[in-house]
Coordinates of C-alpha atoms and ligand atoms in Angstrom, one line a residue:
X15 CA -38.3 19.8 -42.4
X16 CA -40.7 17.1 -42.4
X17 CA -39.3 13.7 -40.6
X18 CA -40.2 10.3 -42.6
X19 CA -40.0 7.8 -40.2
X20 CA -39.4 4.1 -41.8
X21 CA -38.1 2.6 -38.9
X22 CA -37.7 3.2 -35.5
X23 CA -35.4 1.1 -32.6
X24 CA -35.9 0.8 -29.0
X25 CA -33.0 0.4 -26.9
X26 CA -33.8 -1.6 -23.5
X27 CA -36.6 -4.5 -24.0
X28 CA -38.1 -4.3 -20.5
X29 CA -41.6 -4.1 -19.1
X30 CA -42.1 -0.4 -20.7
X31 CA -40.0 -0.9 -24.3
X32 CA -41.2 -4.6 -24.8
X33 CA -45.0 -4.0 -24.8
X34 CA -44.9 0.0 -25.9
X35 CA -42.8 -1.3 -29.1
X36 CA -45.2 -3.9 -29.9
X37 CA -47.9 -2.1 -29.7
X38 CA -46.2 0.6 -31.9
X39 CA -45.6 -2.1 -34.6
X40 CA -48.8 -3.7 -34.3
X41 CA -50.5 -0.3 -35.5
X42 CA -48.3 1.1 -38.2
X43 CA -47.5 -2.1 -39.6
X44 CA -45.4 0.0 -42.5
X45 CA -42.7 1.3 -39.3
X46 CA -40.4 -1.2 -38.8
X47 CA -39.3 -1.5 -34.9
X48 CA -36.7 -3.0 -33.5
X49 CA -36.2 -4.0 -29.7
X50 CA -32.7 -4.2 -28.9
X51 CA -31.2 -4.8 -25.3
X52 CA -27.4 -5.9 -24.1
X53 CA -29.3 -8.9 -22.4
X54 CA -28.8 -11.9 -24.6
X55 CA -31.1 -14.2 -22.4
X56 CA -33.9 -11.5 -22.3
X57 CA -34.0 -11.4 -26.4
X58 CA -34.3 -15.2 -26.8
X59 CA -37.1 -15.1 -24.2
X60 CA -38.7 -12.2 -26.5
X61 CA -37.9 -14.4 -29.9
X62 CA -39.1 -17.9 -28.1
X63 CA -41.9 -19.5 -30.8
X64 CA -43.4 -20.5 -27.2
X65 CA -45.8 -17.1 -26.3
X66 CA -45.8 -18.5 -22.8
X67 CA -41.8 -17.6 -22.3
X68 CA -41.9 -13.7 -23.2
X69 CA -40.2 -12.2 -20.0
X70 CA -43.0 -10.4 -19.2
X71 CA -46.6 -11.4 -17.7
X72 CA -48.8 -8.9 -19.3
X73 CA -52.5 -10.2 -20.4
X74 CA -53.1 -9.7 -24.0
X75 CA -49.3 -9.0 -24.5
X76 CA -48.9 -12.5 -26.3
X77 CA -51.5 -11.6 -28.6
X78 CA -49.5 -8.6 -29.6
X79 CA -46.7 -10.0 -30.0
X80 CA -47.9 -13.3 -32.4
X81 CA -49.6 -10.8 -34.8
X82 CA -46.1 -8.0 -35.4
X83 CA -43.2 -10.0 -34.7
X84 CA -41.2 -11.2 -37.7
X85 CA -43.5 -8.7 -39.8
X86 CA -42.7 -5.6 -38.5
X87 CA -41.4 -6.3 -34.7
X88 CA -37.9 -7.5 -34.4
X89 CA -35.7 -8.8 -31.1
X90 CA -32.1 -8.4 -30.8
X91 CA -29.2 -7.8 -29.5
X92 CA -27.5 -6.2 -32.7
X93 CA -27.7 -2.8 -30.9
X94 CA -25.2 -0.8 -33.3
X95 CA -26.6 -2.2 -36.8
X96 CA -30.0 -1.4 -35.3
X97 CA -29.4 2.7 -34.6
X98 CA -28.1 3.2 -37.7
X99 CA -30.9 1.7 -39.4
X100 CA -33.4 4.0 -37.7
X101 CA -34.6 7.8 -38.3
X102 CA -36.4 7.5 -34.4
X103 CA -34.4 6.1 -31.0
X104 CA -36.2 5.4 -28.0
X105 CA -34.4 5.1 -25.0
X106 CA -36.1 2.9 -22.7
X107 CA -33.5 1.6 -20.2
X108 CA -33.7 1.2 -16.5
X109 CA -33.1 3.9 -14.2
X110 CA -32.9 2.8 -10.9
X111 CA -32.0 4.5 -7.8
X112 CA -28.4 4.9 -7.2
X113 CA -26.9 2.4 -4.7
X114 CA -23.4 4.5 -4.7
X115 CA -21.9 7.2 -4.3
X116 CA -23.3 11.2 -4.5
X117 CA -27.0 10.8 -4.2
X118 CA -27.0 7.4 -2.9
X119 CA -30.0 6.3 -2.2
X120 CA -32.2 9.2 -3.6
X121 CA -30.9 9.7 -6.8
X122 CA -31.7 8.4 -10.6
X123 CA -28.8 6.6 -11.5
X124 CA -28.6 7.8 -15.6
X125 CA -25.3 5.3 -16.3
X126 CA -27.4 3.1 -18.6
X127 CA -29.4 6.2 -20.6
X128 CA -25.7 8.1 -20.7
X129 CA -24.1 4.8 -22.6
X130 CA -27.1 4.7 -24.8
X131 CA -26.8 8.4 -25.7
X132 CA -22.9 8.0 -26.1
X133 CA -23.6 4.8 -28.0
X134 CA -25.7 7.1 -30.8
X135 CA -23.3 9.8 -31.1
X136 CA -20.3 7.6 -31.8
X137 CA -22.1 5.5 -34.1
X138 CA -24.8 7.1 -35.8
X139 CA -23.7 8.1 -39.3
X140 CA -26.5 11.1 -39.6
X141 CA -28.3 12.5 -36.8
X142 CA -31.4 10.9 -35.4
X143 CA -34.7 11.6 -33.3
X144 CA -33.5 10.8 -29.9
X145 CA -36.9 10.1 -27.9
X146 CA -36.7 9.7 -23.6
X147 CA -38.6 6.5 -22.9
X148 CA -37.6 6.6 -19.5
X149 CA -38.7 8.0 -16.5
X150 CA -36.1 11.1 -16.2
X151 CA -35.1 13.8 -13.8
X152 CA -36.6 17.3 -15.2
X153 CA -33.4 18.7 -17.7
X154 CA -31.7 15.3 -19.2
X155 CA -32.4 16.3 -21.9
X156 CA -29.5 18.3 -21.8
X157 CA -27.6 16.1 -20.7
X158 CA -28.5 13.8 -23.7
X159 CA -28.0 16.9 -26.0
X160 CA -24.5 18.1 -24.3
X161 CA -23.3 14.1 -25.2
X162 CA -24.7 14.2 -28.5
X163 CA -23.5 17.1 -30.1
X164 CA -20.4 16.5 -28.2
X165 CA -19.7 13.1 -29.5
X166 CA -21.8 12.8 -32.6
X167 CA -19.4 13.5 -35.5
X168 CA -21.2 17.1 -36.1
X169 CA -24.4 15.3 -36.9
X170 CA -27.9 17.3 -35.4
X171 CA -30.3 15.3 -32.9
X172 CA -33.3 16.5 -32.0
X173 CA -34.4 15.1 -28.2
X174 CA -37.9 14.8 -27.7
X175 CA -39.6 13.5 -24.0
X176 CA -41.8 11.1 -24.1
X177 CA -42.8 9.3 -21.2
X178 CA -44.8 6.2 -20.5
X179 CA -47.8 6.0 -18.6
X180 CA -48.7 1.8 -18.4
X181 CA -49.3 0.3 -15.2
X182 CA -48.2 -2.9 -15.3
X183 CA -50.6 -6.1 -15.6
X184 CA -52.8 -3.5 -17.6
X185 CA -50.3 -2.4 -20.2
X186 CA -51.6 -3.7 -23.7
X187 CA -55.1 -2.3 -22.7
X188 CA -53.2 1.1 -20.9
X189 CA -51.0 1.1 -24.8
X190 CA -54.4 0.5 -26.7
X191 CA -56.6 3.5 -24.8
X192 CA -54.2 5.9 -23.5
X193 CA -55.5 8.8 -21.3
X194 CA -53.3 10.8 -23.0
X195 CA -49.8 10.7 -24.9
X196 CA -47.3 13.4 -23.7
X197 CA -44.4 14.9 -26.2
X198 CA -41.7 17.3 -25.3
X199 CA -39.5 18.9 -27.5
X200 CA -37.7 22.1 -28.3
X201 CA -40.5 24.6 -29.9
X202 CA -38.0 25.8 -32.3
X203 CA -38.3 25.0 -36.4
X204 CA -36.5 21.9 -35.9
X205 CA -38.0 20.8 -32.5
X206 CA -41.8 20.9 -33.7
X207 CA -40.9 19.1 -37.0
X208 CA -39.1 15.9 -35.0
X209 CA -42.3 16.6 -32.3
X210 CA -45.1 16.1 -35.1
X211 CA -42.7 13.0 -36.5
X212 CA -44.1 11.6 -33.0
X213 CA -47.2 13.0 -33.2
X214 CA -47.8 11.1 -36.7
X215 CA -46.9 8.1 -35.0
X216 CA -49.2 8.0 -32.0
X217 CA -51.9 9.2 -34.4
X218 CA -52.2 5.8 -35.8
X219 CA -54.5 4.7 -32.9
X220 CA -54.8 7.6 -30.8
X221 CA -57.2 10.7 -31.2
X222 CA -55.1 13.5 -32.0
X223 CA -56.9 15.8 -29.3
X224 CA -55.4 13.0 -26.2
X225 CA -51.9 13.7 -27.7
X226 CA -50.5 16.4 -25.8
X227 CA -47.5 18.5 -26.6
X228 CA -45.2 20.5 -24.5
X229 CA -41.8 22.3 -23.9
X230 CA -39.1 19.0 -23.2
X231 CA -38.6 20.1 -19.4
X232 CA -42.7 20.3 -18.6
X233 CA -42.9 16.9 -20.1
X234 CA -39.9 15.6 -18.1
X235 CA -41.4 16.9 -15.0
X236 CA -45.3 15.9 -15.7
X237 CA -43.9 11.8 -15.6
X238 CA -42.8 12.5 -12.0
X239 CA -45.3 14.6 -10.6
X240 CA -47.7 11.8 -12.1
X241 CA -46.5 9.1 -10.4
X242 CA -46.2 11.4 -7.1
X243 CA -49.5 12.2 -7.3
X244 CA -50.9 8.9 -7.6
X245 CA -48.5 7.6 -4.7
X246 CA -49.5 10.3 -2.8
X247 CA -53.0 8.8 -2.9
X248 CA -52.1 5.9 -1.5
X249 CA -50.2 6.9 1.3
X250 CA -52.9 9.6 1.7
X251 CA -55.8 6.7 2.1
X252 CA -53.5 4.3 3.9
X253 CA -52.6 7.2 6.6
X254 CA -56.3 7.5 6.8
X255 CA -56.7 3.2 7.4
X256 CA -54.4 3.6 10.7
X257 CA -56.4 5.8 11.8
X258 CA -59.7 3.5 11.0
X259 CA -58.1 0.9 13.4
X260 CA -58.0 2.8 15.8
X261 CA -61.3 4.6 15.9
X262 CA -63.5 1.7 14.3
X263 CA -64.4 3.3 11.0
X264 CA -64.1 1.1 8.1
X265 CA -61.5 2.8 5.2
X266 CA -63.0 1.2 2.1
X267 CA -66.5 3.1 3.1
X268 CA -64.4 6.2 3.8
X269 CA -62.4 5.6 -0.1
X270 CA -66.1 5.1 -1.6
X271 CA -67.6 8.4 0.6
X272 CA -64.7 10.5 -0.4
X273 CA -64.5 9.1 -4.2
X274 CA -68.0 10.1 -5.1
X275 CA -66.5 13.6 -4.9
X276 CA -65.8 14.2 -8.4
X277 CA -63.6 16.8 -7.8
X278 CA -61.3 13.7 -5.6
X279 CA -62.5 10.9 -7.8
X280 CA -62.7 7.3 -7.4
X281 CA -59.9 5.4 -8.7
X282 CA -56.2 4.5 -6.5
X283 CA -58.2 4.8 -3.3
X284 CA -57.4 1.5 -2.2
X285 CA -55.7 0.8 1.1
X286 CA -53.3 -1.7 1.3
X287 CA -49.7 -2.9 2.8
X288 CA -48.3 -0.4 0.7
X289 CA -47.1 0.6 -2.7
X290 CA -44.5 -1.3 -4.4
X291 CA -43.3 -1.5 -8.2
X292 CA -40.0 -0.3 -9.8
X293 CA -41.1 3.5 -10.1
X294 CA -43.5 5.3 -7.3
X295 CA -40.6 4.8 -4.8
X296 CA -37.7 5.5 -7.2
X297 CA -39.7 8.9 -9.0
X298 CA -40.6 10.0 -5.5
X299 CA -37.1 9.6 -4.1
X300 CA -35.5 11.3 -7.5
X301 CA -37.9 14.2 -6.9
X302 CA -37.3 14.2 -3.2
X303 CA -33.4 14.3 -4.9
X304 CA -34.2 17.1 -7.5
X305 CA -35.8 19.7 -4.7
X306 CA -32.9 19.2 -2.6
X307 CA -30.6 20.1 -5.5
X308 CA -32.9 23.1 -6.5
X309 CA -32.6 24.1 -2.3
X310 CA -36.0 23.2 -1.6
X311 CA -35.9 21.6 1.5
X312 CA -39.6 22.3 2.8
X313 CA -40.8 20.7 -0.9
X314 CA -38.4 17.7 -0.4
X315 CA -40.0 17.1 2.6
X316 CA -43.4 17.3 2.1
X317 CA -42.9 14.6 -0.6
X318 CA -40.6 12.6 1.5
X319 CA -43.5 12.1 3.1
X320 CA -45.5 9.9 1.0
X321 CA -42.2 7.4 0.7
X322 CA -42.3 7.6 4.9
X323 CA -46.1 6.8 5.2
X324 CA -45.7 3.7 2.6
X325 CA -42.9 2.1 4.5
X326 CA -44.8 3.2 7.6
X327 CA -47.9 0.8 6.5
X328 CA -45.4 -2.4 5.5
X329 CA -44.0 -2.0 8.8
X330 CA -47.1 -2.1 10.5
X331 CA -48.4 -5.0 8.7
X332 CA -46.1 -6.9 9.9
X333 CA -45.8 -5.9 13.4
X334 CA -49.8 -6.3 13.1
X335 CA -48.9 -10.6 12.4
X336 CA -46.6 -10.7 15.2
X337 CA -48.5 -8.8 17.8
X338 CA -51.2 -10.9 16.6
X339 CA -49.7 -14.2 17.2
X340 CA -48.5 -13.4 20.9
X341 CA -45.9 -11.3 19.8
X342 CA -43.5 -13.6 18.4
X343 CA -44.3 -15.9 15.0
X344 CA -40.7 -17.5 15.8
X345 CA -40.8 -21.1 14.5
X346 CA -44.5 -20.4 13.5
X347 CA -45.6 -21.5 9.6
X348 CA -46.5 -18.0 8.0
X349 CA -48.2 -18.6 4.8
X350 CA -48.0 -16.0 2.0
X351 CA -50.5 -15.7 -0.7
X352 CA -48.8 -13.2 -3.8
X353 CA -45.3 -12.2 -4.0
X354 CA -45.9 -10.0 -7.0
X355 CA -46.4 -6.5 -6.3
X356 CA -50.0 -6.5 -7.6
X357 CA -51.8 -8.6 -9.4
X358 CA -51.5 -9.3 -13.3
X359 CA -47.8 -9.1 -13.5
X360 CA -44.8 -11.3 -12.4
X361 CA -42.8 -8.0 -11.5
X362 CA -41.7 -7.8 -7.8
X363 CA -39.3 -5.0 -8.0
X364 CA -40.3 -3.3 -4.4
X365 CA -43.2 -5.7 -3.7
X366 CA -44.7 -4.9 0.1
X367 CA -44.3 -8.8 0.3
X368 CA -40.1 -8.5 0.0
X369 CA -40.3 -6.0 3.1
X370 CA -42.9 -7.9 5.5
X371 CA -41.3 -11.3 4.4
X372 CA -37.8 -9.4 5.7
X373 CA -39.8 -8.4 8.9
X374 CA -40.8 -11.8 9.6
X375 CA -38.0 -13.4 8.9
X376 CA -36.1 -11.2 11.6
X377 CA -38.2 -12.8 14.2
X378 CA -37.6 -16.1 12.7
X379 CA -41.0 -17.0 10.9
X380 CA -41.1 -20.1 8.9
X381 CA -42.6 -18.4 5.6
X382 CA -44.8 -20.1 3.1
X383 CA -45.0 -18.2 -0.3
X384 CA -47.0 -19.1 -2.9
X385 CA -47.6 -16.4 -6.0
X386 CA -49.6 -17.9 -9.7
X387 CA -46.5 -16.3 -11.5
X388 CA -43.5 -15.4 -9.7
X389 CA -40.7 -17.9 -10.0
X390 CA -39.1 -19.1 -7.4
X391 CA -35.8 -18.3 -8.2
X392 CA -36.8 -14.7 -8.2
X393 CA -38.5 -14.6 -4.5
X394 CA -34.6 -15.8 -3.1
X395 CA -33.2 -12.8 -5.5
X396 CA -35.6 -10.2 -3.8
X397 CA -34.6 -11.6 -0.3
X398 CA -31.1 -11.7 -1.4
X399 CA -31.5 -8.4 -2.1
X400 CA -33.1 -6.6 0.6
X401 CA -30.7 -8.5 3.4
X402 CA -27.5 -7.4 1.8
X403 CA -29.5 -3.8 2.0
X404 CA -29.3 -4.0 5.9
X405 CA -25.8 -2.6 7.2
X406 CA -26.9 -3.7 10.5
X407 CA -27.2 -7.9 9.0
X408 CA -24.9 -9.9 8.9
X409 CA -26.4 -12.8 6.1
X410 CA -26.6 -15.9 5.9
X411 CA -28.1 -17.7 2.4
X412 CA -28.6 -20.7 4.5
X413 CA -30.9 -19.4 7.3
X414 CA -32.6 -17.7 3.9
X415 CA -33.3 -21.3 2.6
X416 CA -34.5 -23.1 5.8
X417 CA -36.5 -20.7 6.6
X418 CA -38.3 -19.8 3.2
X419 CA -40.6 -22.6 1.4
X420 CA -41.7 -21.8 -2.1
X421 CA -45.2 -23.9 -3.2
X422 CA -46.1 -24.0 -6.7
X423 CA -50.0 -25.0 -5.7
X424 CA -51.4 -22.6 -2.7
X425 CA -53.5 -25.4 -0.1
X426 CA -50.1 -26.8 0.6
X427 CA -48.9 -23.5 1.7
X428 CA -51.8 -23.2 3.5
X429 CA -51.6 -26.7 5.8
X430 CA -51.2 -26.1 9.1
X431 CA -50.2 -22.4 8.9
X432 CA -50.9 -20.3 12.0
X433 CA -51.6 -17.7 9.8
X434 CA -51.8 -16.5 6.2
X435 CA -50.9 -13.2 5.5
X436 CA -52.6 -11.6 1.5
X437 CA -50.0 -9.5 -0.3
X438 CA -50.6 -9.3 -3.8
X439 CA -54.7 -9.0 -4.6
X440 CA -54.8 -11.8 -7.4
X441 CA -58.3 -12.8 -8.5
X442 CA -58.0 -16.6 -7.6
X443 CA -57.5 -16.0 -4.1
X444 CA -60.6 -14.8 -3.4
X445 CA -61.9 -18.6 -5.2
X446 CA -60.9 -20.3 -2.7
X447 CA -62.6 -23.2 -0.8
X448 CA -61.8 -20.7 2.8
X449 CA -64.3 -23.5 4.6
X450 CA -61.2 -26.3 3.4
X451 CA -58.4 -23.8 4.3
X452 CA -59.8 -23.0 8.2
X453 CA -60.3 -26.8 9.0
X454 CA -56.4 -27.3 8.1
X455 CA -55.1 -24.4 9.9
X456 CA -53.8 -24.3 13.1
X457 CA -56.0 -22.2 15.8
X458 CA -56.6 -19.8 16.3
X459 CA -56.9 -19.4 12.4
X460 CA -55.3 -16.1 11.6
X461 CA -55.8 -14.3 8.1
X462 CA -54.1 -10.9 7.7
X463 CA -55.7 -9.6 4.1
X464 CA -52.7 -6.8 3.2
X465 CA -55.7 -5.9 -0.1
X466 CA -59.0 -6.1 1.5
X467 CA -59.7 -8.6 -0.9
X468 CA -61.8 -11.0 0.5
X469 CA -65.2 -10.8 2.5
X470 CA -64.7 -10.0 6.2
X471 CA -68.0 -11.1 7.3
X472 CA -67.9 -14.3 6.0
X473 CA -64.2 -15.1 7.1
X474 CA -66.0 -14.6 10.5
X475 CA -68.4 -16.4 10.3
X476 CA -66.0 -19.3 8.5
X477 CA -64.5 -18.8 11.9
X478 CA -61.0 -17.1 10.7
X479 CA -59.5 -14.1 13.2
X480 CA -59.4 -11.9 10.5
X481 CA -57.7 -8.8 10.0
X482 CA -58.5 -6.2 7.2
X483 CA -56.5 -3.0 6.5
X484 CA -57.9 0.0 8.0
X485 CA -61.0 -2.2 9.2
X486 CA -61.3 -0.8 12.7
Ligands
LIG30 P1 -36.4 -3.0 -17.2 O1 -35.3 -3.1 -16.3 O2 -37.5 -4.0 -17.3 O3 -35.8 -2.9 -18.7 C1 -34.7 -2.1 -19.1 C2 -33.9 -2.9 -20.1 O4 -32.8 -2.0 -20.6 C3 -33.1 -4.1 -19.5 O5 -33.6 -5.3 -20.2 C4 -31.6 -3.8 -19.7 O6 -30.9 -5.0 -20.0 C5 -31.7 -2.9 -20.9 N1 -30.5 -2.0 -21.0 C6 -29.9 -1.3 -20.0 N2 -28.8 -0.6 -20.6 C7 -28.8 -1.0 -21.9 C8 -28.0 -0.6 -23.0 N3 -26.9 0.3 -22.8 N4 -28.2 -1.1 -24.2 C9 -29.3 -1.9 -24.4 N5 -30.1 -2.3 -23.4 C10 -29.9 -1.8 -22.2 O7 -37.0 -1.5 -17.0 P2 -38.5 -1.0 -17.3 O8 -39.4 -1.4 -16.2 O9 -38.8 -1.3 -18.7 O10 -38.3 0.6 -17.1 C11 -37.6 1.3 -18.1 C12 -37.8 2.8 -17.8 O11 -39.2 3.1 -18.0 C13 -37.5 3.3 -16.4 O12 -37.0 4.6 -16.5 C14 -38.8 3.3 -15.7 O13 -38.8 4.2 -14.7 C15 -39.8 3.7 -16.8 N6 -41.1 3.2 -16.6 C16 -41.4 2.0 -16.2 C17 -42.7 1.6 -16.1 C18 -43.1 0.2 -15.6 O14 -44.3 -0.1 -15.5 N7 -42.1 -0.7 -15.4 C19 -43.8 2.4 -16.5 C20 -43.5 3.7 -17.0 C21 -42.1 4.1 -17.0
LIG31 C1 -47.5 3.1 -11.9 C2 -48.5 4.1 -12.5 O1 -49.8 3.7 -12.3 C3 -48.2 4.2 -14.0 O2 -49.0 5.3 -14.6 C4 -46.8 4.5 -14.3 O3 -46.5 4.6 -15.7 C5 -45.9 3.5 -13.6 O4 -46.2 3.4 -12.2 C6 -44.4 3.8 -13.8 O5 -44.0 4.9 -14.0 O6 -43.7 2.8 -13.6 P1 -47.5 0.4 -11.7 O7 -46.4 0.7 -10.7 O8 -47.2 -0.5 -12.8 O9 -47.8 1.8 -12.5 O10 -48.8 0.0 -11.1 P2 -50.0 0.7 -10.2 O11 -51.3 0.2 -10.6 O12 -49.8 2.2 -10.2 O13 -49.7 0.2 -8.7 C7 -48.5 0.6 -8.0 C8 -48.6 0.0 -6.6 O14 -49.6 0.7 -5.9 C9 -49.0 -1.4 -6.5 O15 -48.3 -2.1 -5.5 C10 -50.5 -1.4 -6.2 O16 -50.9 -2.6 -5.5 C11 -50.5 -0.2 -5.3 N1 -51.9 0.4 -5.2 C12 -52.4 0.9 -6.4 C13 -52.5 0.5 -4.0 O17 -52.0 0.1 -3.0 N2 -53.8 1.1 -4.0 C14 -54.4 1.7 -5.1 O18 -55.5 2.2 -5.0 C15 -53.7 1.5 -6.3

């Protein structure tokens, strides 16, 4: 049976379904697509005539967004109207890691993509193309399939995986030129048709030979092996950068040696502070969570590892600054340039910044943060957050506030710091006047760059104790 798709409706307009559904409508501008989320605050952002208020900060997203919406791109919080109207439903809700109960900690926590399924079956009045947006644990499809036929008033679904590859602050371009789109469905009759109603899709703007399709539970598992893989790289080359320190060798000349190996390959070689974002920590832990389940402990382990290493590298940032400043940066002005957890995007969901701030903070640093586009608001949120993490913390939001100063220009939060410390590897940083910033820093004039970002010779010779990663 052949699917006609005339419109399709997103349910969750975050980083992934915002941008991947207006990309969608900006190439088939016959599909209608709607973006529908529980959030009321979130869809006015989306629907605000000023571009500069979307609720994301992805370059070239505004663009998007100006030419498809009110043609063929639609906000809103009219969830129920909008599955009925569509033949396609893409799930594309938030999945975080469980904060309770079995699988605490490690776990995906599926309550928001179980309401969305029960939310089709009940209301759906013929069955649909149910599509996994999300980042899932291998075999939730079944779980979406077990809910809908349950629930679903004898109508038949068809669940196809379909997971997204963007990396944030490169989305629009990452939507536009896909290394590949992946589609798993049942291979039955009924499965391939609902799989080539995706495939027609996609086919607007991507070559048909980069669309790959698979059985539902390879696709599942490709999304998180993916993001394990590329993790892995980090921790791999940031293992490798505390070993540089040690020895003297220099870890981006090590990424370049070993990257001219085609068969290891340049890119997501860079050492850093560590990996943050919503999903390498959260896929890692799930599939950490999954081999477990599937009594694989030695597997579990070995990817355990990669989570280890990164909060092994945060940590030792920050005992790096307070070793460095005579082992205590109590009272001490410690100026932070980036909150966000890289550059291009005001996301900070498990930003190496959060963790070293919390570090600091423990020894009572007087922190300075200045990010281009993380709001201030936000910055108290994440340290909000991560205390009321600590069982062994009491908190108190007042210490928080004395103790943390927000700049919305960066030379302020530079004066008289005893040291700044680089978290996030935006481009203007490595503009600045670093001959202006040494003369109003306290000495010895300490610069701790978590990206390797700027030029460790000339910091030198500018006079700055600097400190690269893995620069031994
Ligand atoms: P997000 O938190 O930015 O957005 C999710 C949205 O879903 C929120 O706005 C929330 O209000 C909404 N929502 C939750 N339950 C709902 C419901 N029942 N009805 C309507 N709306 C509902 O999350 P995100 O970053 O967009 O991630 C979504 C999924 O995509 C996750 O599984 C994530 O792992 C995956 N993913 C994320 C990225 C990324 O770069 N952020 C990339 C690839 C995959
Ligand atoms: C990552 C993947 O790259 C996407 O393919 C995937 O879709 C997405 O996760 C997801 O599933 O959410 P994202 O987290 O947005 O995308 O950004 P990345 O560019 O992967 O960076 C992740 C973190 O690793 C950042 O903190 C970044 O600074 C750090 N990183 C990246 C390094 O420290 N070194 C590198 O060489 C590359």
């Amino acid at each position: 049976m052949k699917h006609t798709i005339k419109t399709i409706t997103c349910i969750g307009a975050g980083y992934v379904g915002g941008p991947t559904m207006a990309v969608i409508a900006q190439k088939c501008p016959e599909i209608k697509v709607n973006v529908v989320d529980i959030n009321p605050q979130r869809i006015a952002e989306w629907n605000d005539t000023d571009l500069d208020k979307l609720p994301i900060y992805e370059p070239g997203l505004k663009e998007v967004v100006k030419e498809a919406r009110g043609r063929n791109l639609f906000f809103s919080t009219e969830v129920e109207a909008c599955i009925r109207e569509a033949e396609m439903i893409f799930i594309s809700v938030n999945t975080p890691t469980k904060t309770y109960g079995v699988g605490k900690g490690m776990a995906a926590d599926l309550k928001y993509v179980e309401l969305s399924a029960r939310q089709i079956a009940r209301i759906a009045p013929e069955g649909k193309i149910v599509v996994e947006k999300s980042t899932l644990p291998v075999r939730t499809a079944q779980s979406i399939k077990t809910i809908l036929e349950a629930e679903g008033n004898g109508n038949k679904f068809q669940v196809l995986s379909n997971p997204e590859f963007l990396a944030e602050g490169t989305a629009i371009t990452d939507l536009h030129n896909p290394d590949r789109i992946l589609i798993g469905g049942d291979q039955d009759e009924d499965g391939l048709a609902a799989i080539q109603a995706l495939v027609d899709i996609y086919a607007h703007w991507v070559p048909r030979e980069q669309i790959i399709t698979t059985r539902l539970w390879s696709s599942e598992l490709s999304k998180l092996t993916a993001n394990a893989f590329l993790a892995q790289r980090i921790s791999s080359i940031n293992a490798i950068s505390a070993l540089c320190e040690r020895t003297g060798a220099d870890v981006d000349e090590i990424a370049h040696a070993i990257g001219a190996d085609t068969r290891i390959g340049p890119k997501f070689l860079r050492s850093s502070v560590g990996f943050g974002g919503s999903c390498f920590q959260k896929d890692i832990l799930n599939l950490v969570y999954l081999c477990r389940h599937f009594n694989l402990p030695e597997v579990a382990d070995y990817w355990e590892g990669v989570v280890k290493m990164n909060d092994y590298q945060k940590h030792r940032f920050a005992k790096q600054i307070i070793d460095s400043l005579f082992n205590t940066v109590s009272g001490k002005k410690i100026a932070f340039l980036g909150w966000a957890f890289k550059k291009d995007t005001n996301d900070t969901r498990e930003s190496a910044a959060i963790y070293v701030a919390k570090e600091l903070l423990d020894d009572l640093a007087e922190i300075h943060i200045y990010d281009p586009k993380v709001k201030k608001e936000q910055i108290f949120r994440d340290l909000e957050y991560v205390y009321s993490q600590d069982p062994t913390q009491s908190f108190d939001p007042s210490v928080l506030q004395s103790l943390i100063t927000i700049h919305e220009e960066p030379y302020q939060a530079l004066e008289n710091a005893h040291a700044i410390a680089i978290l996030t590897e935006w481009d203007e940083f490595k503009t600045y006047d670093w001959q202006k910033i040494h003369t109003r820093m306290l000495k010895p004039a300490f610069v701790f760059d978590g990206r390797n970002i700027l030029d460790a010779s000339e910091m030198k010779k500018t006079g700055f104790e600097y400190r690269g990663i893995g620069k031994g």
